[in-house]
Coordinates of C-alpha atoms in Angstrom, one line a residue:
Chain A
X1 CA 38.3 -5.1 11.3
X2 CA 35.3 -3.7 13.3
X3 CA 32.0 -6.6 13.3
X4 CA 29.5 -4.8 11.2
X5 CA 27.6 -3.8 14.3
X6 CA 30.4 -1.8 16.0
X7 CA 29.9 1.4 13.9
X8 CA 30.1 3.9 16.3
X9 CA 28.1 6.6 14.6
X10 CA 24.5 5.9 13.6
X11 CA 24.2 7.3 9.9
X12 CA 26.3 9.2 7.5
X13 CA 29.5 8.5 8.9
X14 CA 32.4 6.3 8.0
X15 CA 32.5 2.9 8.8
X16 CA 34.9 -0.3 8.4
X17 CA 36.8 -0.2 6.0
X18 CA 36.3 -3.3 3.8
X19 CA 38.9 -3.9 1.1
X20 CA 38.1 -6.0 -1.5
X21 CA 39.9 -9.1 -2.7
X22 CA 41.7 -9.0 -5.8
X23 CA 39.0 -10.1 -8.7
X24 CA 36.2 -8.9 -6.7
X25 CA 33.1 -7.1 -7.6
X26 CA 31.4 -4.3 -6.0
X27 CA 27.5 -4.9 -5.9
X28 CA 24.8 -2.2 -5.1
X29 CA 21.6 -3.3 -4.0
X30 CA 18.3 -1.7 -3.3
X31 CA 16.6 -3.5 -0.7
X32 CA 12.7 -2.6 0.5
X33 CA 11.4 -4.6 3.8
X34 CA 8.6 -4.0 6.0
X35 CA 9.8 -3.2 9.4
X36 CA 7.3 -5.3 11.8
X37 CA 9.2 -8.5 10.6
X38 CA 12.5 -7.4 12.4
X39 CA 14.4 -5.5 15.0
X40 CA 15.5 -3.2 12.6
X41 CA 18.8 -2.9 10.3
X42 CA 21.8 -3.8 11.8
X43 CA 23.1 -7.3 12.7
X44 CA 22.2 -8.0 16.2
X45 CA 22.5 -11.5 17.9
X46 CA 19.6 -13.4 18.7
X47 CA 17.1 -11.4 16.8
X48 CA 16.1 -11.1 13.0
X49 CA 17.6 -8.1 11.5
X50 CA 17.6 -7.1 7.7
X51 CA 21.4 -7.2 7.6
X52 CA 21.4 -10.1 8.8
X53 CA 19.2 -11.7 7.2
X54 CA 21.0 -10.6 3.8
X55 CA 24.3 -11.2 4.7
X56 CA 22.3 -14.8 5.6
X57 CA 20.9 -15.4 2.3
X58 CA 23.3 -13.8 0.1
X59 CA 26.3 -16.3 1.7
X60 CA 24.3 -19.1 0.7
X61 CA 24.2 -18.2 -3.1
X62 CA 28.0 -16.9 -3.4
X63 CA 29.7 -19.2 -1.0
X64 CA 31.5 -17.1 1.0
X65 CA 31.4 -14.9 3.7
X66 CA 29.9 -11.3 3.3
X67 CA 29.5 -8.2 4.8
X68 CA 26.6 -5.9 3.4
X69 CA 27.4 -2.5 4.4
X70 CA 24.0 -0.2 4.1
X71 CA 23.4 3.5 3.9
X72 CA 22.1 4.0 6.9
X73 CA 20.5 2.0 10.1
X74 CA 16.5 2.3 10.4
X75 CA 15.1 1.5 13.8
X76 CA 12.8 -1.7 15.0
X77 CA 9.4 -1.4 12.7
X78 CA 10.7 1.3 10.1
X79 CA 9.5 0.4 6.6
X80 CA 12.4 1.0 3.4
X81 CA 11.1 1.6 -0.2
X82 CA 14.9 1.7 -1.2
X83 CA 17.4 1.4 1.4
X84 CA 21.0 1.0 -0.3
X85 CA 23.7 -1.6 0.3
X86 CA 27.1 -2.9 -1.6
X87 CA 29.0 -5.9 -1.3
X88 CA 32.2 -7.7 -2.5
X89 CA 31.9 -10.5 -3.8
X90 CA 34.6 -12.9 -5.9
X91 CA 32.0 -14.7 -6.9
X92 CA 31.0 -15.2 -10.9
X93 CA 27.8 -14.5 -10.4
X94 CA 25.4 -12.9 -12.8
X95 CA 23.4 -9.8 -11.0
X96 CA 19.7 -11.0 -12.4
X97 CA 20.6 -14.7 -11.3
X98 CA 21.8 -13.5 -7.5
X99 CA 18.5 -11.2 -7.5
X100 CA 16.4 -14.2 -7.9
X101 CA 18.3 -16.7 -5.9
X102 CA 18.6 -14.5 -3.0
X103 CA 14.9 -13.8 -2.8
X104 CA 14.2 -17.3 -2.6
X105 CA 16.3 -17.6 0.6
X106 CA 15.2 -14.1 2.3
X107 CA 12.6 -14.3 5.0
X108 CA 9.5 -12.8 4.6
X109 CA 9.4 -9.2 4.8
X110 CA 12.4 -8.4 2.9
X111 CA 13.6 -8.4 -0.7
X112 CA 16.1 -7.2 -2.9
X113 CA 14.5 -5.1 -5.8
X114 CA 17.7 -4.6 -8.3
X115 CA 22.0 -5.8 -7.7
X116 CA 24.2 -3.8 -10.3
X117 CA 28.0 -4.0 -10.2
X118 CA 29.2 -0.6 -9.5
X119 CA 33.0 0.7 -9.4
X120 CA 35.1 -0.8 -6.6
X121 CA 35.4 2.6 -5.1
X122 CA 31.6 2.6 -4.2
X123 CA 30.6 2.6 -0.6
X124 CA 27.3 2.8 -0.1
X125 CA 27.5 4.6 3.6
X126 CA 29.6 7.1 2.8
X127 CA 28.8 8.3 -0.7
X128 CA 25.1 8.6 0.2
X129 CA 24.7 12.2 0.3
X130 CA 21.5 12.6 1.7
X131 CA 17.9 10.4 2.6
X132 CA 14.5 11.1 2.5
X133 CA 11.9 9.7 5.2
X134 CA 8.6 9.7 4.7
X135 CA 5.9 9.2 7.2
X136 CA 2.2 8.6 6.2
X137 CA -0.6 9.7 8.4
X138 CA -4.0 8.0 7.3
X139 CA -6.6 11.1 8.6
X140 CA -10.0 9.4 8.3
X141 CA -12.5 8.2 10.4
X142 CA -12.2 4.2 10.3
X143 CA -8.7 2.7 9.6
X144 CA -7.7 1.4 6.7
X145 CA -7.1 -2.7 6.4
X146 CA -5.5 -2.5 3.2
X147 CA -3.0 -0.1 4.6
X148 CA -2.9 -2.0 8.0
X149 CA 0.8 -1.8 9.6
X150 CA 1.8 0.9 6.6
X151 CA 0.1 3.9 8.3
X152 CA -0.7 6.0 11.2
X153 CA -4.6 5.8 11.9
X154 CA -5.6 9.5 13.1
X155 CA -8.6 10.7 14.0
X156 CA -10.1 14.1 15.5
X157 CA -8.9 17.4 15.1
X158 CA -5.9 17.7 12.7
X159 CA -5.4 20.6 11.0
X160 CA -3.8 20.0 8.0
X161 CA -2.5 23.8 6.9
X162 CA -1.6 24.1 10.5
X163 CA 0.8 20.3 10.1
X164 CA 2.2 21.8 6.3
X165 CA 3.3 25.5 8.4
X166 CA 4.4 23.5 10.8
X167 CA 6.8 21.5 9.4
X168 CA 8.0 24.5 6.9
X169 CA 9.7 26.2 9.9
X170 CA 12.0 23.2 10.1
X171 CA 14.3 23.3 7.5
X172 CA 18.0 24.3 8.3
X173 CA 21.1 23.1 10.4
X174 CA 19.5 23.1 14.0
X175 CA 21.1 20.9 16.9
X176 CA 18.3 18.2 17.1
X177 CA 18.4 17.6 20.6
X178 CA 15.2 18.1 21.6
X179 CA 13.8 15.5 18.4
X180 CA 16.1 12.7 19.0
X181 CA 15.7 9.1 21.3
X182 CA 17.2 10.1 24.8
X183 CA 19.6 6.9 24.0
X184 CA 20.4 8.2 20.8
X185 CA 24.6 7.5 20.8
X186 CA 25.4 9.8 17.6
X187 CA 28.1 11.8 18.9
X188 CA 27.0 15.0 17.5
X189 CA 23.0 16.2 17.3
X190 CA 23.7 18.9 14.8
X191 CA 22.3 18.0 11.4
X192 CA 21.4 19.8 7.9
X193 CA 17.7 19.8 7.0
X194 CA 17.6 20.4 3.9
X195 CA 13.4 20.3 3.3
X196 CA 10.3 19.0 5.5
X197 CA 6.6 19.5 3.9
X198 CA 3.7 17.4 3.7
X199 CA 2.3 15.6 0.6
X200 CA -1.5 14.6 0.4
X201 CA -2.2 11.1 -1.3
X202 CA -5.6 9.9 -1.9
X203 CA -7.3 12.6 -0.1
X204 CA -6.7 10.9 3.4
X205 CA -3.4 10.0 3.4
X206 CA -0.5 12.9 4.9
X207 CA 3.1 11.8 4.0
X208 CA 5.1 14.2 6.0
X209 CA 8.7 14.1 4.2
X210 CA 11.9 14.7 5.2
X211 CA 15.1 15.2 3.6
X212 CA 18.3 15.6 4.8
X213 CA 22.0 14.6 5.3
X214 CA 21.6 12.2 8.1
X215 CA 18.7 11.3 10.6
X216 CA 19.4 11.2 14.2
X217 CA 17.7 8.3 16.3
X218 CA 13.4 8.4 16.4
X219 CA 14.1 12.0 14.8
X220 CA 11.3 11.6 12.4
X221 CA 9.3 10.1 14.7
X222 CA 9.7 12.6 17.6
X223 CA 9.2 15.5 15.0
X224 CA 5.7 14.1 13.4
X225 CA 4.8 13.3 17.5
X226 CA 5.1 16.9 18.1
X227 CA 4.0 18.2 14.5
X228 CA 0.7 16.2 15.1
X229 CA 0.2 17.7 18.7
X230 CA 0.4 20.7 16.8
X231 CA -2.1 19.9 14.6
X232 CA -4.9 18.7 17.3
X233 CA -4.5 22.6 19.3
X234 CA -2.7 20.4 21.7
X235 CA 0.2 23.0 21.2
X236 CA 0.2 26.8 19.2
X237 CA 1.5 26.5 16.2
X238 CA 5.3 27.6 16.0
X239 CA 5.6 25.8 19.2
X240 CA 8.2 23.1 17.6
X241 CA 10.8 25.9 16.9
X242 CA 10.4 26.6 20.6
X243 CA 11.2 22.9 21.1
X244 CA 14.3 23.2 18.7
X245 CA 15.8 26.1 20.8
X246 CA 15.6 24.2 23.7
X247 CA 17.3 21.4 23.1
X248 CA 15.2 19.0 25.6
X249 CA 13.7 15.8 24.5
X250 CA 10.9 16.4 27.3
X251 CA 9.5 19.3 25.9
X252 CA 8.8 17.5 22.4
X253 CA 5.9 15.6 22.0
X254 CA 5.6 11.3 21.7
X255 CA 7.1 9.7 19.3
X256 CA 5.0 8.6 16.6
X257 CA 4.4 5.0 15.8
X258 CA 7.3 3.3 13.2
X259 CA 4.9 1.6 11.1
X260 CA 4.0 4.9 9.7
X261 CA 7.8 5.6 8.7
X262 CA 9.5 4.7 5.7
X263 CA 12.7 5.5 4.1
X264 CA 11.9 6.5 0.8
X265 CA 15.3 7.4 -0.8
X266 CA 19.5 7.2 -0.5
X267 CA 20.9 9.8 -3.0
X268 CA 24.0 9.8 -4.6
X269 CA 26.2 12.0 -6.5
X270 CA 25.2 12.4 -9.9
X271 CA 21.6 11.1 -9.6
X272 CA 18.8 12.5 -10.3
X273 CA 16.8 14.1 -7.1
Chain B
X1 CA -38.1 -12.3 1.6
X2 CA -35.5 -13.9 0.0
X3 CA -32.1 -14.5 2.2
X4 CA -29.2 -11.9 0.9
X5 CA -27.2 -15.2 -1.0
X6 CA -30.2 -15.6 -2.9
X7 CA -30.2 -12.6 -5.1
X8 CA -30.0 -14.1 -8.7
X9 CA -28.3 -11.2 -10.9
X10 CA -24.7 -10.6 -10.0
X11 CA -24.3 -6.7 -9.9
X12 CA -26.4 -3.8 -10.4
X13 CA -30.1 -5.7 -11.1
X14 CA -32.7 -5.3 -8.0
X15 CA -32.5 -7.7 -5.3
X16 CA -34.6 -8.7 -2.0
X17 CA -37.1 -5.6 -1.6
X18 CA -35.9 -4.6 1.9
X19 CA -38.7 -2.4 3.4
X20 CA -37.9 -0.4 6.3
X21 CA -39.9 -0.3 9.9
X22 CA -41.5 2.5 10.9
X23 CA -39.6 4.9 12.5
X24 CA -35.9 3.3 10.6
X25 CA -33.1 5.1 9.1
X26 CA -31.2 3.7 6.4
X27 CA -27.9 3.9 6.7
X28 CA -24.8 4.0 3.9
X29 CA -21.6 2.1 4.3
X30 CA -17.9 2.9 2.7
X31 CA -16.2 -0.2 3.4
X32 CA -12.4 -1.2 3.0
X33 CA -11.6 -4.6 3.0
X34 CA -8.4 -6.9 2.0
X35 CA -9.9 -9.6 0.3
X36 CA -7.2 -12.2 1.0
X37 CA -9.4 -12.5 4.6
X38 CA -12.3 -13.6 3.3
X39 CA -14.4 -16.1 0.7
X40 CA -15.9 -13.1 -0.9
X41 CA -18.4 -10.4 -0.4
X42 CA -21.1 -12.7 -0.2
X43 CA -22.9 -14.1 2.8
X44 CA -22.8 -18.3 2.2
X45 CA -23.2 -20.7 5.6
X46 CA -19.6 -22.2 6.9
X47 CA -17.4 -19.7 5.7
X48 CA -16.0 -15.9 6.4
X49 CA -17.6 -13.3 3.9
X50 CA -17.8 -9.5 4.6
X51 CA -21.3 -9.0 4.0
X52 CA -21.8 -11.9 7.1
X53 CA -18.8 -10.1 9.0
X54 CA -20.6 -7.0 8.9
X55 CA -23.9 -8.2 9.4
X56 CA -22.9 -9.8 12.0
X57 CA -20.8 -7.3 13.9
X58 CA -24.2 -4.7 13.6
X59 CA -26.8 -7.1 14.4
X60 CA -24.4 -6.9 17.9
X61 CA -24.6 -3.2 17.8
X62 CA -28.1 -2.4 16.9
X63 CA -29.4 -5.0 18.7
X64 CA -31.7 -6.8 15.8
X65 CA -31.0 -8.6 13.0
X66 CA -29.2 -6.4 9.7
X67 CA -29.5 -7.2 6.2
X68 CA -26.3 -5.6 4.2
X69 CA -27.0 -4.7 1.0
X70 CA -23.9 -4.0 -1.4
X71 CA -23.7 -2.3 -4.4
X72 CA -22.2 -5.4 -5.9
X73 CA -20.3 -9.1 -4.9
X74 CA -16.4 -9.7 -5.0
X75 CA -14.6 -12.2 -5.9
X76 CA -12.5 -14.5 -3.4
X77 CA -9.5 -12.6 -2.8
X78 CA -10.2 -9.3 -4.5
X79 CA -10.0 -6.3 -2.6
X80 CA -12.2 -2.9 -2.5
X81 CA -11.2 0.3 -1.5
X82 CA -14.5 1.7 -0.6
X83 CA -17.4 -1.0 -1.5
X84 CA -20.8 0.8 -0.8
X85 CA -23.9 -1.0 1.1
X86 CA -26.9 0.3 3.1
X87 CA -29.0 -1.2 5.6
X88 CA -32.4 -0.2 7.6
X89 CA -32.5 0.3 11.7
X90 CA -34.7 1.4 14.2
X91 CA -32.0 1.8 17.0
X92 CA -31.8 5.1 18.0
X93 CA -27.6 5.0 17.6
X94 CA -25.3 7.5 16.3
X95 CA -23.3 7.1 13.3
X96 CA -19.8 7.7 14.3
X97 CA -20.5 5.9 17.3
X98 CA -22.0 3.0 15.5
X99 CA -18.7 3.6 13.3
X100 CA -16.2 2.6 16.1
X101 CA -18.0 -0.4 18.0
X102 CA -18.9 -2.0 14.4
X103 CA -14.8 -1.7 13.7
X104 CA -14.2 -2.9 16.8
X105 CA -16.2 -6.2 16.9
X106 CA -15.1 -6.8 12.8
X107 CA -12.1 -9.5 12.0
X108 CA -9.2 -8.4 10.7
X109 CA -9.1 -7.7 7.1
X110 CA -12.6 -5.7 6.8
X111 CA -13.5 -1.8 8.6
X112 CA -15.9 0.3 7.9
X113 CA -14.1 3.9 6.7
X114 CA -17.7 5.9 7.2
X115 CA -21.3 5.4 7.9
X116 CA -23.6 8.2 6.9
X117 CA -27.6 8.6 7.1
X118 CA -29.1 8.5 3.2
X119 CA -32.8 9.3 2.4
X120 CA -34.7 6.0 2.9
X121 CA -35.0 5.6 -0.9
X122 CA -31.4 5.4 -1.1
X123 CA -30.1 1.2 -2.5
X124 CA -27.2 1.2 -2.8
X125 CA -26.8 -1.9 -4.9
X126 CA -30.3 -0.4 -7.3
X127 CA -28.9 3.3 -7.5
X128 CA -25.7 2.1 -8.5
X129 CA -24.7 3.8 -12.2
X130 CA -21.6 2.3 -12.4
X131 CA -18.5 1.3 -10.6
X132 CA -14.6 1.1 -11.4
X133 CA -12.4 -1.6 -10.6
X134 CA -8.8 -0.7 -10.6
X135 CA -6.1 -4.0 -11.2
X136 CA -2.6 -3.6 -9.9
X137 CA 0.7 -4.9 -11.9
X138 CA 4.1 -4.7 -10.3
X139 CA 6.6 -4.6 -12.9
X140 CA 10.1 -4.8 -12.0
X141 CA 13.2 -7.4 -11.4
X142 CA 12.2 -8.3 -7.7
X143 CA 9.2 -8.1 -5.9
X144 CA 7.9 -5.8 -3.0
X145 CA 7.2 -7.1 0.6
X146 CA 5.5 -3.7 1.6
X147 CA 3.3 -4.7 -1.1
X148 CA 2.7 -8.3 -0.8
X149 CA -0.9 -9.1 -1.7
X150 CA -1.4 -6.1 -3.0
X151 CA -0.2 -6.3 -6.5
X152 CA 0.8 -8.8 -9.3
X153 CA 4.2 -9.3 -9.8
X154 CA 5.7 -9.5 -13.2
X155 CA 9.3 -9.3 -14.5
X156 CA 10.2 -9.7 -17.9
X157 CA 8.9 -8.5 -21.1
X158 CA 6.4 -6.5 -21.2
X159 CA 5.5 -3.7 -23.5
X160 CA 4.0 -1.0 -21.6
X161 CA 2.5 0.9 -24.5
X162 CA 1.1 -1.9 -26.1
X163 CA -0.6 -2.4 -22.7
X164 CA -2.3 0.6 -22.7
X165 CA -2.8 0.2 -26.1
X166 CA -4.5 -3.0 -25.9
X167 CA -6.8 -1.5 -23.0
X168 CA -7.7 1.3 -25.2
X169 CA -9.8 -0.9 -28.1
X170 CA -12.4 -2.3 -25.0
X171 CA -14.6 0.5 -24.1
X172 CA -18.0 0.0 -25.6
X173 CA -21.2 -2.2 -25.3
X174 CA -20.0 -5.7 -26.0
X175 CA -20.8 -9.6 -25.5
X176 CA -18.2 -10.1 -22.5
X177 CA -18.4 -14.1 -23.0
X178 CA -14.9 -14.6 -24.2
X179 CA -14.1 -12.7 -21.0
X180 CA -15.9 -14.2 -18.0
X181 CA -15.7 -17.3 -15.8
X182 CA -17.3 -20.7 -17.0
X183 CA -19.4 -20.6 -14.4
X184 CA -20.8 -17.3 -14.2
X185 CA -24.2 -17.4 -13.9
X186 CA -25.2 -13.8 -14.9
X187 CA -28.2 -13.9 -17.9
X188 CA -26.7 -11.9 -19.5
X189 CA -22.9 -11.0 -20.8
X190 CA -23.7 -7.7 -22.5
X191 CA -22.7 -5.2 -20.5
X192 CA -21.1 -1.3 -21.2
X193 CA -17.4 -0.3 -20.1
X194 CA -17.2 2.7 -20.4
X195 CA -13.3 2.6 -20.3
X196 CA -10.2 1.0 -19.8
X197 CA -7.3 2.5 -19.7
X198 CA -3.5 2.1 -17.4
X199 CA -2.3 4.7 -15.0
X200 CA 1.4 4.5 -13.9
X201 CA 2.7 5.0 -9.9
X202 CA 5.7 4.9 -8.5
X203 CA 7.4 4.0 -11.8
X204 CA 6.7 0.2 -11.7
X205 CA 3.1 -0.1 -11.0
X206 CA 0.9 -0.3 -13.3
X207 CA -2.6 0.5 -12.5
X208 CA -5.3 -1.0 -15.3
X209 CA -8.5 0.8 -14.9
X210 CA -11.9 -0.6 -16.0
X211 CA -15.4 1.3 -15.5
X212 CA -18.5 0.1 -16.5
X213 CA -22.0 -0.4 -15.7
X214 CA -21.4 -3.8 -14.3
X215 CA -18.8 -6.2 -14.5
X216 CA -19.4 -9.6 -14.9
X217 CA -17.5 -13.0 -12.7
X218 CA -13.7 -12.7 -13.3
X219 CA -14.5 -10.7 -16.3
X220 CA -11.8 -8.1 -15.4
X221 CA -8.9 -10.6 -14.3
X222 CA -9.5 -12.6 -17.3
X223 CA -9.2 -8.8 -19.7
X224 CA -6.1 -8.3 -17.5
X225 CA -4.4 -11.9 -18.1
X226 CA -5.0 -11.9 -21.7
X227 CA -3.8 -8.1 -22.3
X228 CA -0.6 -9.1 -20.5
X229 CA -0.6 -11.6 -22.7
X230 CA -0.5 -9.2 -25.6
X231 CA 2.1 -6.8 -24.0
X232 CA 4.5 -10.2 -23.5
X233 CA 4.7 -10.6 -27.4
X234 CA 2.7 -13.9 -26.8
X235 CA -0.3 -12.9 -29.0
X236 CA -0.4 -9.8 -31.3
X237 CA -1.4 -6.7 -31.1
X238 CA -5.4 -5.7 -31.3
X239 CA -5.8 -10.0 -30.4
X240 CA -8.4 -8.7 -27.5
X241 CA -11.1 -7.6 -30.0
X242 CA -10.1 -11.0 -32.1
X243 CA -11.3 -12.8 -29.0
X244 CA -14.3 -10.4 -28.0
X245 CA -15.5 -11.6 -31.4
X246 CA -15.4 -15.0 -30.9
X247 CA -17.6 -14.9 -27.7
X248 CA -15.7 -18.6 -26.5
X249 CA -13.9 -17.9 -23.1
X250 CA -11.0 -20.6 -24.5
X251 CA -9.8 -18.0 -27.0
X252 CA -8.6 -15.6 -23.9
X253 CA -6.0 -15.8 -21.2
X254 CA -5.7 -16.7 -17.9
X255 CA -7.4 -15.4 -15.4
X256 CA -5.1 -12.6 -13.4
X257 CA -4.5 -13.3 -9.7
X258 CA -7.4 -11.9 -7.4
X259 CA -4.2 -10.0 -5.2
X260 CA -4.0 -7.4 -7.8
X261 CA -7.9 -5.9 -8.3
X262 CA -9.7 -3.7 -6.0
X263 CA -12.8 -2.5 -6.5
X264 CA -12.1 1.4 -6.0
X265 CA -15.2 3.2 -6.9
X266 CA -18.9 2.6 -6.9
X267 CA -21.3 5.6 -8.8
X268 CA -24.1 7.1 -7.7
X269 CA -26.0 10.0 -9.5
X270 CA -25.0 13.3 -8.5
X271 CA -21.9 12.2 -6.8
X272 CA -18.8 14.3 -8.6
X273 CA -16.8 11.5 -11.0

């Protein structure tokens, strides 16, 4: 059996295949954490990483080992409203008591908002049919300290219809190429987007969503990078097409900050969008 | 001249007649701060306010000494999304400019969002009509690290309708001593809210909104703790005008955490609602 950390493809994908024991339950949970308190998802050695940190907390309370298998990875500093995860456990534990015990024991920065049992056959990697990112531009002219660490501060020339056109050319099943980290290891840059637009909160806030089957590494970020070049005149508009076709991280823009990212949502069959 | 601490009404009365120099602009201030940072809007000796933050980090700027003046105090730990002040200065500096160096010298937890140049009639404590405080409730099983300090959080019973309800039979001109701090030293507790009411985000938090003409020491965490109160099934239904009645601050709640409120709007005539 592969160490949780040896999945070989970044999102979407199968990954080890964990039977359970006989009596065990199958538990979903819906996990939120603030990315600046660790290097990202996935169990690393050495560092503080959400799955580890679970997997930490969560042996503690049911007294055995545990692997906690999660929809998807997020990079160092990415935010989750709801990232998804299941477990087996032969445990007798009672969801609400295990909710509560296990937040006592998480670091700070992480915490699990609801554990259901759900049927053996649940997996939360490779059900998950699609995710939705959100990234949340603050456009204003002093930051924000209540938002400190939750958005990107932006200043100056930012033309918002310009951002919304922008990112309504992106939709569709493109080879991401160009939008991805150049040590991105997914074996295959072709994903479906299914929708990108742009939400306006509060007046000043642009959350620039994304929705789609699976997320290719620093793909939100490089995209918003080069959406908000864009946006300043830096580039015409239409230009990120031009990017697409190319398939060349160079000629994309920076990619955005990760406190500014969050992934908002893991859907599954038979919920509700 | 009496010094800024000295002002003996807590919100909306006159306060130190601040004339301007010859030759001075007066200046308005939308200011953000996270009130977990600080000992309250206040200026007192030995200990970090915002109005001494800011008044500090300008008299740096403008190079002479700057009286803030706010359209009202907070509390210890409550927050404000866009607090409102005004000050007088002869330096011959330019607003947005004056914008960035006064955000750079602040501490952490306080920024000014934007500074403008008001007629030198404008007071922004004086001209004040009104102001609305907004207080946030998380309600679900876990809490919400992207949200820490931010919110109250509270799991368990609690009847959402007969929250809002509860906040529905306030609005009016009433004797708020059943509702305010021991020691508040405001003459007088009679005071107009105009309306209270609870506005739902994200599916779990619940926003209670209170505006009024002024607002007198903890008057709206102590509203908030007792209504919560009412929603838990702990006192009955229409209890808040029961107390209101009695005018004896023992007959309420307790006092809501200072993490959940914000001061989010402050009124000015002419300005949309």
């Amino acid at each position: 059996v592969p160490a949780p950390g040896e999945d070989p493809s970044r999102d979407g994908a199968l990954g080890p295949d964990l039977r359970p024991l006989p009596g065990a339950r199958n538990l979903k949970l819906v996990i939120e954490y603030d990315g600046a308190c660790f290097s990202g998802w996935q169990s690393q050695p050495g560092v503080r990483t959400i799955q580890g940190s679970l997997e930490r907390a969560l042996g503690v309370v049911l007294r055995h080992g545990v692997v906690v298998r999660g929809a998807g990875r997020t990079d160092a500093g990415v935010h989750a409203w709801a990232q998804v995860a299941n477990l087996y456990t032969t445990a007798p534990v009672d969801p609400e008591r295990l909710l509560r015990s296990v937040n006592g024991l998480l670091p700070q920065g992480v915490r699990v908002r609801t554990i259901g049992v759900v049927p053996l056959g649940f997996d939360a990697r490779r059900d998950a049919t699609g995710k939705q990112y959100g990234y949340r531009i603050l456009h204003r002219p002093g930051p924000s300290p209540l938002r400190e660490g939750r958005v990107w501060h932006v200043w100056g020339r930012l033309d918002r219809q310009v951002l919304a056109a922008e990112l309504g050319t992106l939709a569709g099943t493109h080879d991401w190429t160009s939008f991805r980290a150049t040590d991105c290891t997914s074996p295959t840059a072709i994903k479906a987007l299914s929708g990108a637009w742009m939400d306006v909160e509060d007046n000043d806030v642009l959350v620039l969503r994304f929705r789609g089957e699976g997320f290719l590494k620093q793909m939100v970020r490089v995209l918003v990078g080069t959406a908000v070049e864009v946006a300043r005149g830096k580039r015409p508009p239409g230009d990120m097409r031009r990017v697409l076709a190319l398939r060349d991280r160079r000629e994309a823009g920076p990619t955005a900050p990760a406190e500014g990212l969050y992934l908002e949502r893991v859907e599954y069959p038979g919920e509700e969008p």
